[in-house]
XYZ file of C-alpha atoms in Angstrom:
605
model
C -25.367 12.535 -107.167
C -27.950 10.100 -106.374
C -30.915 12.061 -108.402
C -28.417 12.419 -111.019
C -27.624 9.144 -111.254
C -31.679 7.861 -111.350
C -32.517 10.245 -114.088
C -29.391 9.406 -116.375
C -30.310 5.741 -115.724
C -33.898 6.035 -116.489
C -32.817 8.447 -119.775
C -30.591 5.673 -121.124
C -32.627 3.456 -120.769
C -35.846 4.687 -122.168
C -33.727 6.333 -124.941
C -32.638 2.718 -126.025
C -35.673 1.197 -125.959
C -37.064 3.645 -128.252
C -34.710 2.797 -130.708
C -35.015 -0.880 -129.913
C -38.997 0.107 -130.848
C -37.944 1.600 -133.949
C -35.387 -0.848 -135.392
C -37.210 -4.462 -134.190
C -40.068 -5.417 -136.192
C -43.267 -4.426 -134.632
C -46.695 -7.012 -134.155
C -48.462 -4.755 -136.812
C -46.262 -6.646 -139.524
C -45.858 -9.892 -137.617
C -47.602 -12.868 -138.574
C -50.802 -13.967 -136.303
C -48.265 -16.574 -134.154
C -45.868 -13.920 -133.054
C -45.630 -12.757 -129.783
C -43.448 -10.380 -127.398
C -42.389 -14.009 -125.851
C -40.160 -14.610 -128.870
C -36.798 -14.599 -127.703
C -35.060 -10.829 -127.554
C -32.881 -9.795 -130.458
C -28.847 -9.311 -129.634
C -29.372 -6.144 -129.183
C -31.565 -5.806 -126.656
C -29.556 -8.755 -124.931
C -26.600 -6.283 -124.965
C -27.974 -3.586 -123.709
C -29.859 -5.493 -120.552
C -26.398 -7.593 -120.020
C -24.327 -4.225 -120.584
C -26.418 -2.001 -118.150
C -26.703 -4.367 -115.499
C -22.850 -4.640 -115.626
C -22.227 -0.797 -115.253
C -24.852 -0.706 -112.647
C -23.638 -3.045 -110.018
C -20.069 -2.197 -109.524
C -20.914 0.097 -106.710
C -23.659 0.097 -103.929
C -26.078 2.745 -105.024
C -26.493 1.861 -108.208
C -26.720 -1.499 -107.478
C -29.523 -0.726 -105.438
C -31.334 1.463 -107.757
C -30.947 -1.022 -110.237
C -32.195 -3.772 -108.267
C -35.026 -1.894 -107.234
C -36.328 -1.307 -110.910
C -35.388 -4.034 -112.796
C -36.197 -8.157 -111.972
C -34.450 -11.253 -113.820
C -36.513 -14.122 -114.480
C -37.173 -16.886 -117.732
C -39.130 -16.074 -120.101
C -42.342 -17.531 -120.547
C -42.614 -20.390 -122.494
C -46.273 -21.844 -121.817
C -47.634 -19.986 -124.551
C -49.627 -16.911 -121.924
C -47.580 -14.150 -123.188
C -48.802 -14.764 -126.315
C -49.466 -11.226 -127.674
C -52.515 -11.666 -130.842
C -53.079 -9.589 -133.588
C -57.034 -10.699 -133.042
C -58.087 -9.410 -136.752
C -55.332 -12.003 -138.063
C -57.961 -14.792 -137.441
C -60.611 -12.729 -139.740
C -58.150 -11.730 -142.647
C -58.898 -15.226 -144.795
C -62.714 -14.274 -144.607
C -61.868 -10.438 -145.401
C -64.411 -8.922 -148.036
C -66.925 -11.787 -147.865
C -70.557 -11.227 -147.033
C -71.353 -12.172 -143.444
C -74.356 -14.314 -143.035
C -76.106 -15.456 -140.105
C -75.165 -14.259 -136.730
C -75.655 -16.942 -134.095
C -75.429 -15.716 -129.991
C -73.743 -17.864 -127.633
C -74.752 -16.555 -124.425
C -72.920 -17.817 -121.246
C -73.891 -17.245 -117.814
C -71.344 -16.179 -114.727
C -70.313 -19.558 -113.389
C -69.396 -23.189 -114.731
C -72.710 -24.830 -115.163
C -71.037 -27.882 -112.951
C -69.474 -25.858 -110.259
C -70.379 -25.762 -107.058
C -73.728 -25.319 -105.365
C -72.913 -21.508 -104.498
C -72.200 -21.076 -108.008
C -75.224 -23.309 -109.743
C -77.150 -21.056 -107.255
C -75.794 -17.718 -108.493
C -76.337 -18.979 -112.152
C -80.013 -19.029 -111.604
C -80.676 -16.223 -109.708
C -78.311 -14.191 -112.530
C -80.284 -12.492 -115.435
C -78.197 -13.454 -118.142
C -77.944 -10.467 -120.832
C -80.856 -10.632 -123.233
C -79.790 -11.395 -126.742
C -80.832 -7.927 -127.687
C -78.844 -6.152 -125.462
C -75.596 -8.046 -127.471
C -77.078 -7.581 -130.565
C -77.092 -3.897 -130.400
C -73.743 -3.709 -129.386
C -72.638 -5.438 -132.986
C -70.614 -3.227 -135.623
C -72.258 -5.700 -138.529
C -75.159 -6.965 -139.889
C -76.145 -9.546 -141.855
C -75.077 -8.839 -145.926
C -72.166 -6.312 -144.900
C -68.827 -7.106 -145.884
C -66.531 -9.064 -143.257
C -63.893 -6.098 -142.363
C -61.003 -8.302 -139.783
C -60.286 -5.003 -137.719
C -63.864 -4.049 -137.292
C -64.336 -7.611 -135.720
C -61.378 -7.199 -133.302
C -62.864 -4.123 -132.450
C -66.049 -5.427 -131.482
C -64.741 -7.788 -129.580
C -62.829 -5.328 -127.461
C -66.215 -2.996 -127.350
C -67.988 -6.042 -126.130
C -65.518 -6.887 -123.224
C -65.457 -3.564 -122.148
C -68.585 -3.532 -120.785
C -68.744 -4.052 -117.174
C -71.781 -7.095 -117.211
C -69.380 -8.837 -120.135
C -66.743 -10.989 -118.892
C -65.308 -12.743 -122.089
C -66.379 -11.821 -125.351
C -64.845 -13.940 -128.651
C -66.105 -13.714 -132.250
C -65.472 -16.807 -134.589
C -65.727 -17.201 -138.689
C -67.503 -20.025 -140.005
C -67.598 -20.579 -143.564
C -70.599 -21.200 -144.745
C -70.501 -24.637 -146.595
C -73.142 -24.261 -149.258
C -71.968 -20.482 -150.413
C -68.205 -19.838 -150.504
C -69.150 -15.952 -150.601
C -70.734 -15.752 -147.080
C -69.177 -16.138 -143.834
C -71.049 -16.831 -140.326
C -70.182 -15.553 -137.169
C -70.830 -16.774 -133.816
C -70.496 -14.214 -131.252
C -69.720 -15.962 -127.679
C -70.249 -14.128 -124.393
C -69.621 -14.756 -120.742
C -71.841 -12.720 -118.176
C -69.815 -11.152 -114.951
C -71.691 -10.773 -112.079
C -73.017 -7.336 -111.554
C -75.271 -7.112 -108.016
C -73.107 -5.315 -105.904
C -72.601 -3.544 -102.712
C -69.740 -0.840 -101.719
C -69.173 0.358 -98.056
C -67.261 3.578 -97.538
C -66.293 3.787 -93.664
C -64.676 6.630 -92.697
C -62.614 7.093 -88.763
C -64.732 10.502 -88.259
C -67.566 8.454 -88.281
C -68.975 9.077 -91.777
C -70.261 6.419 -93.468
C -71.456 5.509 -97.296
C -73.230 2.381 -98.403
C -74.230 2.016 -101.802
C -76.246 -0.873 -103.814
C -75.811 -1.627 -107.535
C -76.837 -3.668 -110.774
C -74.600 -3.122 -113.591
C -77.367 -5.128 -115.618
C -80.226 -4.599 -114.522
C -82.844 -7.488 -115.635
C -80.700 -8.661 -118.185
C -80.717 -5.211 -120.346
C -77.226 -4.023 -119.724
C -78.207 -0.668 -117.655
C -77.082 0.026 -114.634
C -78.650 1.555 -111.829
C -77.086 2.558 -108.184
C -78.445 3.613 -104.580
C -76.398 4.982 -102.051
C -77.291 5.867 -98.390
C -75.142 8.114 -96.228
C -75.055 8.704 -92.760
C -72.789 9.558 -89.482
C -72.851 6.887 -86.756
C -70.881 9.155 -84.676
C -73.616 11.752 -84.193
C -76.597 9.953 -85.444
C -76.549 12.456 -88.656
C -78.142 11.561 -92.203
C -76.000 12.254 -95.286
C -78.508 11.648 -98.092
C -78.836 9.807 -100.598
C -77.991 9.543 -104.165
C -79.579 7.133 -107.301
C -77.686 6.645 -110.896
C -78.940 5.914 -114.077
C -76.731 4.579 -116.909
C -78.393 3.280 -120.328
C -75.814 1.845 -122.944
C -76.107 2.142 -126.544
C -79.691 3.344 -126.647
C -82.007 2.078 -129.011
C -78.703 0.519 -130.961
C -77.548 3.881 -131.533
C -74.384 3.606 -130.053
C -75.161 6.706 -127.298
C -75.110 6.250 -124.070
C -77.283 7.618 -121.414
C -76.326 8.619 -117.340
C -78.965 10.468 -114.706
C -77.316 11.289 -111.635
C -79.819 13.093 -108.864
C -79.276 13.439 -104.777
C -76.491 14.224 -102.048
C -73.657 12.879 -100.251
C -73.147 14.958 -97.024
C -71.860 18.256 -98.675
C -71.671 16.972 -102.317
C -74.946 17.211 -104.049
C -75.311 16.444 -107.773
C -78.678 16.979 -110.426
C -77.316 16.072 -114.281
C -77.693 14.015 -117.191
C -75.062 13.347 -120.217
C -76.041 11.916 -123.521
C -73.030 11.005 -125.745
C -71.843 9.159 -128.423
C -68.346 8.222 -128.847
C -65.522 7.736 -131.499
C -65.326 3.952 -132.093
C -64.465 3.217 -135.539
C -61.909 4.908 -137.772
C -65.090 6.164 -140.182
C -67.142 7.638 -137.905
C -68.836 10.520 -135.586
C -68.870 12.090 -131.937
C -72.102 14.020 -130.275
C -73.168 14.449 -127.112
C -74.628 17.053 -124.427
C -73.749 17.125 -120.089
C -75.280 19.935 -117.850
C -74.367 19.507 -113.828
C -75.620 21.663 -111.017
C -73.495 20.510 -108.248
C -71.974 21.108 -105.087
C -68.715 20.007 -103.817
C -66.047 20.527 -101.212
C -63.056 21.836 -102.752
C -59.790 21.754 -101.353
C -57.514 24.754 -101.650
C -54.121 23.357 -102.090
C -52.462 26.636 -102.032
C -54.435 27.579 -98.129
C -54.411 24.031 -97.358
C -57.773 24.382 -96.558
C -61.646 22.939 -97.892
C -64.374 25.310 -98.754
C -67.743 25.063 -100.169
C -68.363 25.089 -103.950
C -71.481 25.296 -106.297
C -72.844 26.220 -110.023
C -73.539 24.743 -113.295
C -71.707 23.111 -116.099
C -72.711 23.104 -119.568
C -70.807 21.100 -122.110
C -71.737 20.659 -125.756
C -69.013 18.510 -128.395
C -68.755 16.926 -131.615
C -66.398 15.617 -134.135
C -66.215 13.818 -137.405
C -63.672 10.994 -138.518
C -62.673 9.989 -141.939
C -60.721 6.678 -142.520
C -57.955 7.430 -145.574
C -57.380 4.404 -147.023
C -53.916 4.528 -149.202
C -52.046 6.312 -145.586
C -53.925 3.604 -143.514
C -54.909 6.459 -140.927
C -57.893 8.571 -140.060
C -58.550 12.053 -140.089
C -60.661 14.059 -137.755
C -62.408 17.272 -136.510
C -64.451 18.570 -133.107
C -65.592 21.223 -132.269
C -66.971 22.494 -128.152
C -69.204 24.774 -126.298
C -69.184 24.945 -122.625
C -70.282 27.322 -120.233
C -69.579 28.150 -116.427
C -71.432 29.752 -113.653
C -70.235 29.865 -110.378
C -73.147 30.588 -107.326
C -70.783 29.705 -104.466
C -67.138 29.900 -104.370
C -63.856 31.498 -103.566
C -62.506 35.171 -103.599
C -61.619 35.713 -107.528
C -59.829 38.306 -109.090
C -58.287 38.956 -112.252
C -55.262 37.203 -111.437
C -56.684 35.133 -108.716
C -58.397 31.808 -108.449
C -59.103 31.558 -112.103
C -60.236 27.860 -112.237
C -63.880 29.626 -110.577
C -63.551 32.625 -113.019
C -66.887 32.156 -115.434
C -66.660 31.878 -118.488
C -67.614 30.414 -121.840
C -65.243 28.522 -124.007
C -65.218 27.563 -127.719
C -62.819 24.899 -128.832
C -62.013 23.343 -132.264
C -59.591 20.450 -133.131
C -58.123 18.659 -136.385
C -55.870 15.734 -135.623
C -54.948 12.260 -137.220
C -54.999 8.681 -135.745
C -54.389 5.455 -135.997
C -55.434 2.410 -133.462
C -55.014 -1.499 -133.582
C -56.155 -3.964 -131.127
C -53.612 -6.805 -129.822
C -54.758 -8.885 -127.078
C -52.883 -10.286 -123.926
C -53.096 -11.436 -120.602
C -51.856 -10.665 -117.164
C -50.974 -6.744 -117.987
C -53.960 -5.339 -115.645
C -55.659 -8.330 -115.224
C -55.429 -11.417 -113.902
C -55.543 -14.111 -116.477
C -58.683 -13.226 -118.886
C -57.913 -12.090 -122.405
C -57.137 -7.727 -121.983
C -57.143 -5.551 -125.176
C -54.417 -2.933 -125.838
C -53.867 -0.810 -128.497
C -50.793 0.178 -130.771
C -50.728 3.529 -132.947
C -50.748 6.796 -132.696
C -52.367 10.105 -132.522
C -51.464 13.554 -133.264
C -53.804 16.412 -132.722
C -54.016 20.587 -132.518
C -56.529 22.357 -130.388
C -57.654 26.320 -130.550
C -60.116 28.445 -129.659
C -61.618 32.061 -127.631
C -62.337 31.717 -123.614
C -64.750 34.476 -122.879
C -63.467 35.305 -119.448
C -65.055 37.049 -116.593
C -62.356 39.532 -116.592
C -60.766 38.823 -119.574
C -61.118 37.435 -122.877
C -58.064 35.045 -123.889
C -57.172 32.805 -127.178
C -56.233 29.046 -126.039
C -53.808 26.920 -127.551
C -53.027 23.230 -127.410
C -51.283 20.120 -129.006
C -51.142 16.275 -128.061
C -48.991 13.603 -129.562
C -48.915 9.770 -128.488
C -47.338 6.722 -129.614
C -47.486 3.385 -128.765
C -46.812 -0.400 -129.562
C -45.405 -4.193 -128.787
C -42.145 -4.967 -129.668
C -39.674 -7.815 -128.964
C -38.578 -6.287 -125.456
C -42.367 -5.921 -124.309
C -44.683 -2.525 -124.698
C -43.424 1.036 -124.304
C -46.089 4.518 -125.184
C -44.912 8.084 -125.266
C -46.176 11.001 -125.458
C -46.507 14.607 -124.632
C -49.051 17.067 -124.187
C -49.137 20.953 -123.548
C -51.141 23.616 -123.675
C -51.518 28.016 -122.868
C -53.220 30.925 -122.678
C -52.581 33.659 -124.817
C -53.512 37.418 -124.487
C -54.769 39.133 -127.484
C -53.731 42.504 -126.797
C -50.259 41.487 -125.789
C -49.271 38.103 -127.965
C -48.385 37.117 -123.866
C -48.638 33.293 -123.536
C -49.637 32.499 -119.691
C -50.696 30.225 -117.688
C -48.879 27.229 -119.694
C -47.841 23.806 -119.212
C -46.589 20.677 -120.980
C -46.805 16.947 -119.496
C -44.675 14.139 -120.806
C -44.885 10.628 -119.744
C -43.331 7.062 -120.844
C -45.140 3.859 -119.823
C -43.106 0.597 -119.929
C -43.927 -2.917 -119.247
C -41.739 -6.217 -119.671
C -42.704 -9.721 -121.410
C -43.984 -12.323 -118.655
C -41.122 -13.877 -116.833
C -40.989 -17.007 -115.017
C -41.028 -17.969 -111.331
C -42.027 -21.434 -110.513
C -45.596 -21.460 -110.933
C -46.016 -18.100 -111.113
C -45.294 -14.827 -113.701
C -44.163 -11.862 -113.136
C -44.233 -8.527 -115.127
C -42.308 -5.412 -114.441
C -43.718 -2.063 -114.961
C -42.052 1.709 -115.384
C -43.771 5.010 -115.595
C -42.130 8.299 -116.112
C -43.982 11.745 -116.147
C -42.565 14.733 -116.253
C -45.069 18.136 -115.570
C -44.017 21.719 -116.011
C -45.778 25.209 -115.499
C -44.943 28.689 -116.206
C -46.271 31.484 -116.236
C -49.049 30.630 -113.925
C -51.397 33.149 -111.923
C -52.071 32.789 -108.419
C -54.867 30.257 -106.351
C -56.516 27.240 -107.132
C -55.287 24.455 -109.751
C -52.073 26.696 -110.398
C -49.615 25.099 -108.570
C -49.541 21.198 -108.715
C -48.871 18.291 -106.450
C -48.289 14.777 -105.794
C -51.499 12.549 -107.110
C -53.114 8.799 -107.212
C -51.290 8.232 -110.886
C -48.125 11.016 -110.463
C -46.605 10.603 -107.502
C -44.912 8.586 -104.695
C -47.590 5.755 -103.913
C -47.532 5.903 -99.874
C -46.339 9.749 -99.397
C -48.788 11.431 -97.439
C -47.859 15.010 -97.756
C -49.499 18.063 -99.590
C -46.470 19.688 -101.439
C -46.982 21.776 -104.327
C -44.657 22.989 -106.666
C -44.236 24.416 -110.399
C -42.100 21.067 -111.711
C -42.773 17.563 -110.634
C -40.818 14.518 -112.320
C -41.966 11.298 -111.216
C -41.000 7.549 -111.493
C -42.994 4.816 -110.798
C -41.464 1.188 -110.708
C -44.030 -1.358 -110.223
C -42.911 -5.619 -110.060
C -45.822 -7.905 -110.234
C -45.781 -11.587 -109.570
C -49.415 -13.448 -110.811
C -49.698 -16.326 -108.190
C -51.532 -19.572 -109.336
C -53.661 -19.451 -106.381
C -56.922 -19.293 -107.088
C -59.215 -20.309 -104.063
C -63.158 -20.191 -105.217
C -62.105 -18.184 -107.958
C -60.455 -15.810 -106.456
C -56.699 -14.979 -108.087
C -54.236 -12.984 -106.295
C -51.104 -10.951 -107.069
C -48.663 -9.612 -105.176
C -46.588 -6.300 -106.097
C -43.575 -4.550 -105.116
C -42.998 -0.670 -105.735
C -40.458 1.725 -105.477
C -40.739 5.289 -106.620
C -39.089 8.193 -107.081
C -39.981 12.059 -107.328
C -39.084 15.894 -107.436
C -41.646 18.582 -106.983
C -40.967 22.246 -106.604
C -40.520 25.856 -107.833
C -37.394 26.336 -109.002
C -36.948 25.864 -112.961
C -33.845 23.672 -112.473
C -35.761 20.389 -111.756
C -32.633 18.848 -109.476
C -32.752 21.740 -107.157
C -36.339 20.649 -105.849
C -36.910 18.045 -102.983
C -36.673 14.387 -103.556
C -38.959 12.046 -102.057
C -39.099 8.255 -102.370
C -41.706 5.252 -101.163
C -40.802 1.814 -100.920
C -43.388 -0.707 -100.205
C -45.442 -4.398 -100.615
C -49.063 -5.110 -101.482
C -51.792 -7.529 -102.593
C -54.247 -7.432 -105.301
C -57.068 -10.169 -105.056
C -59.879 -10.334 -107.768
C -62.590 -12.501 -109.421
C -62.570 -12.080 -112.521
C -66.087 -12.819 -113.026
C -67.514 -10.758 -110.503
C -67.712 -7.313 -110.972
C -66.522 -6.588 -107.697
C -63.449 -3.642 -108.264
C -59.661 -5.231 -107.141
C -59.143 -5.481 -103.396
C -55.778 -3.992 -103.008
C -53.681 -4.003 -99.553
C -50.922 -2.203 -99.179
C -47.754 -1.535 -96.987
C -45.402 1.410 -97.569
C -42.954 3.809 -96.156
C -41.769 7.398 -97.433
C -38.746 8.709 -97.608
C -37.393 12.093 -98.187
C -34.442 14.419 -97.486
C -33.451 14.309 -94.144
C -34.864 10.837 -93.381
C -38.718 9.316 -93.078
C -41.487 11.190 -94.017
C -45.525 10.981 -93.325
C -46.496 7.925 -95.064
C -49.880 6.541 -95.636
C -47.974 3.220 -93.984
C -51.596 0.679 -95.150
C -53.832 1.340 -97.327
C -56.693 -0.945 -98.132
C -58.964 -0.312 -101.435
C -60.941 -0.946 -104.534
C -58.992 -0.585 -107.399
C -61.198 0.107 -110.528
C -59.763 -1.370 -113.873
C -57.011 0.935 -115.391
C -58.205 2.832 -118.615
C -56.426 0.473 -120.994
C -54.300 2.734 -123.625
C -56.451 4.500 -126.228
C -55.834 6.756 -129.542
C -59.531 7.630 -130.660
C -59.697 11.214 -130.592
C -62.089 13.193 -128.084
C -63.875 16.368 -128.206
C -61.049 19.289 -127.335
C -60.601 20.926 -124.204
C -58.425 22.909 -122.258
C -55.267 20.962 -120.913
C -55.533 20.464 -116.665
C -52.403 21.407 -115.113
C -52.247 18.740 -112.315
């Protein structure tokens, strides 16, 4: 009754707020002062006020509820101010742009304290050419608003880059041309990571994410056992953005990590306007642990990785959406690995693989703050994308046609941001029309307006996935279990199943403490999950985690999140094996995308 009752709960819910998304007018036809802090329509009022009614006249619903949804004001200080960023540029729209003026800033307040007025001058600040090449226009080109709201969020994605605004000056003695001046703020980027491990293993690595002021980023890592006085090895990176202001990037990885050892290069160029082109090359020979879910058990692997992709985008005016094509090559070799058969292990089968894709997109920057961040301006993206994938596997044993499809959807509306979308993908035998070795994914992704506790805000987030197989062979990668971004945060259990359905609640509260820059969050989560074989996903075991944790960053460092946490699992017939603290570096989440990528064959994790 319980999982019933979550899943019927979450349904409703997510159901209405789809049709909230549909009905309420979206930011993509909202003027530039709109916001998801405008007050809710009826409607949604209703439905909050109406299912928080139903859901506390007993005690386990109550709970539930309580445990995935928060009350609070609404912000009314003007930070959940949601910005359609090319709204600024649309008065300047189709005028020439003339001069381009760089405002370069360096990491710390120039009257800060002596630490800091002693890391400005020991910081390279990034060379005017560096941001230069990473600029969409040129002087003479026509002013295009979304282009510039792209830019800036290209610009603020890189890692040395910690603010990045464009502004539109008129120019007072032509009315057709239009200045910009393109302000930057540098993050700090010399960094160390340690990597300590109880068996005595240990991993220290040393990095510049700018390197002299020119925006590559080179890394040196050291490994070695203090337990038994063993060397690991070490390992050196390479990364060159936008080379030569082509817009491809460059990464040379060479050296070895205890058993891991890695020798490879990639060269690629990305999607990044809605007129435009993919290329790019990778080739790996590695070796690499790999742990065999199904044997609960690690053995050595090793070979080499080919990968070759392009694509093509066209921007169709009148439908306001792009159209696009890629095409892949790779190729796999295996030199060390596990027993394979035809039906056995088929992840380390080699094989060469031709894929082709046609799809259609559409992406539009808004800006915000405190979503994954803590206070500096974030970039996500509402649209769409809708794509088909096909090609021939030439198989070790066998030789197999693949087919795939993707759709996602995504956007701000009055009752905060919600993105959907589903993905699957299969095998299919040629000789018998057979499709094997499928799966489709599903997920939801949810996150409230700020609301209002004394000094501080809070946001609420919700993320449903849903992951089904059938049809699947036998060995490696063919079952799936719990993982970092699907799953029960603190379980600490290898279970493995054919159906997982997973829901993540998530409350955050943004503190205003901010000592020596420093700002800190705290979170609350409480998850729930089935994974197993059987096809009826309510017959499978239920698990849930329940925990606390902090999140402490500098936004102008380039230091990843510290994150602490507490948790405990739970499961049928009482506690299970928890991973009760955790302490980490928590990377920046990949913020929500719809460019399109070269194809590939879908993972079944």
């Amino acid at each position: 009754m319980l999982r019933l009752y979550i899943t019927m709960l979450l349904l409703f819910l997510l159901t209405r707020l789809c049709v909230a998304a549909g009905r309420d007018a979206s930011l993509s036809a909202a003027g530039p002062g709109d916001t998801i802090g405008a007050p809710p329509s009826e409607r949604v009022t209703r439905f909050y006020d109406s299912l928080e009614s139903k859901s506390t006249r007993r005690t386990v619903p109550r709970l539930i509820y309580r445990s995935i949804f928060i009350r609070g004001r609404r912000d009314t200080l003007g930070r959940d101010r949601v910005v359609d960023e090319s709204k600024r540029f649309e008065p300047y729209a189709g005028k020439r742009i003339g001069r381009i003026i760089l405002e370069r800033g360096n990491v710390f307040d120039p009257d800060g304290n002596k630490l800091e007025r002693f890391g400005n001058r020991i910081h390279a600040v990034t060379r005017e050419r560096t941001i230069r090449r990473d600029l969409f226009f040129k002087p003479g080109d026509p002013l295009d608003p979304d282009e510039l709201a792209k830019n800036q969020q290209f610009l603020r994605s890189r890692s040395y880059i910690a603010e990045a605004r464009i502004e539109a000056v008129p120019d007072p003695s032509d009315s057709t041309l239009v200045d910009l001046v393109v302000q930057t703020r540098d993050s700090w980027t010399i960094s160390a990571d340690l990597s300590l491990n109880i068996n005595g293993r240990t991993g220290v690595e040393l990095y510049d994410a700018n390197l002299l002021g020119y925006g590559n980023r080179l890394s040196v890592g050291t490994n070695f056992d203090w337990k038994n006085g063993t060397y690991g090895g070490n390992r050196f990176e390479y990364g060159i953005p936008n080379i030569l202001g082509t817009f491809f990037d460059a990464e040379f990885i060479v050296g070895r990590r205890f058993e891991y050892s890695d020798l490879g290069f990639t060269v690629k160029k990305k999607f990044l306007l809605p007129t435009d082109y993919e290329l790019g090359i990778s080739y790996q020979d590695k070796a690499e642990p790999y742990y065999m879910l199904f044997q609960d058990s690690t053995m050595r692997t090793a070979g080499r990785f080919l990968d070759v992709w392009g694509g093509r985008s066209r921007y169709i005016r009148p439908f306001r959406n792009s159209i696009y094509f890629t095409g892949r090559y790779s190729r796999w070799t295996y030199d060390i690995r596990p027993e394979v058969r035809p039906d056995y292990n088929p992840v380390f089968h080699n094989s060469q693989r031709v894929l082709a894709g046609i799809g259609i997109y559409r992406e539009k920057f808004y800006s915000a703050t405190m979503v994954y961040g803590f206070g500096l301006k974030e970039y996500l993206a509402a649209g769409y994308k809708a794509e088909l994938t096909g090609g021939y596997i030439w198989g070790e044993f066998s030789h197999d046609w693949y087919l795939g499809m993707h759709f996602s959807k995504g956007g701000f509306f009055n009752a905060g941001y919600l993105m959907g979308g589903f993905t699957l993908g299969s095998y299919i035998s040629p000789s018998s029309g057979m499709w094997y070795r499928s799966g489709v994914d599903f997920e939801l992704r949810y996150f409230t307006p700020l609301l209002v506790s004394g000094r501080s805000r809070i946001r609420q987030f919700i993320n449903l996935s849903y992951t089904q197989g059938w049809n699947r062979d036998t060995g490696c990668d063919e079952l799936i279990e719990f993982t970092e971004d699907r799953g029960p945060n603190a379980l600490d259990e290898k279970i493995v199943g054919l159906n997982r359905a997973v829901l993540n609640t998530e409350t955050v509260l943004f503190t205003p403490w901010q000592p020596y820059g420093f700002k800190i969050a705290f979170y609350g989560f409480a998850d729930f999950a089935l994974l197993g074989r059987e096809s009826n996903i309510f017959r499978n075991d239920f698990f849930n985690t329940i925990g606390l944790g902090v999140r402490i960053k500098n936004e102008r460092l380039v230091f990843n999140t510290i994150q602490i946490r507490f948790g405990v699992a739970l499961g049928k017939g009482g506690f299970r094996k928890a991973e009760y603290f955790n302490i980490s570096n928590q990377r920046r989440p990949e913020q929500y995308r719809y460019l399109p990528e070269a194809p590939e064959v879908v993972p079944f994790r």
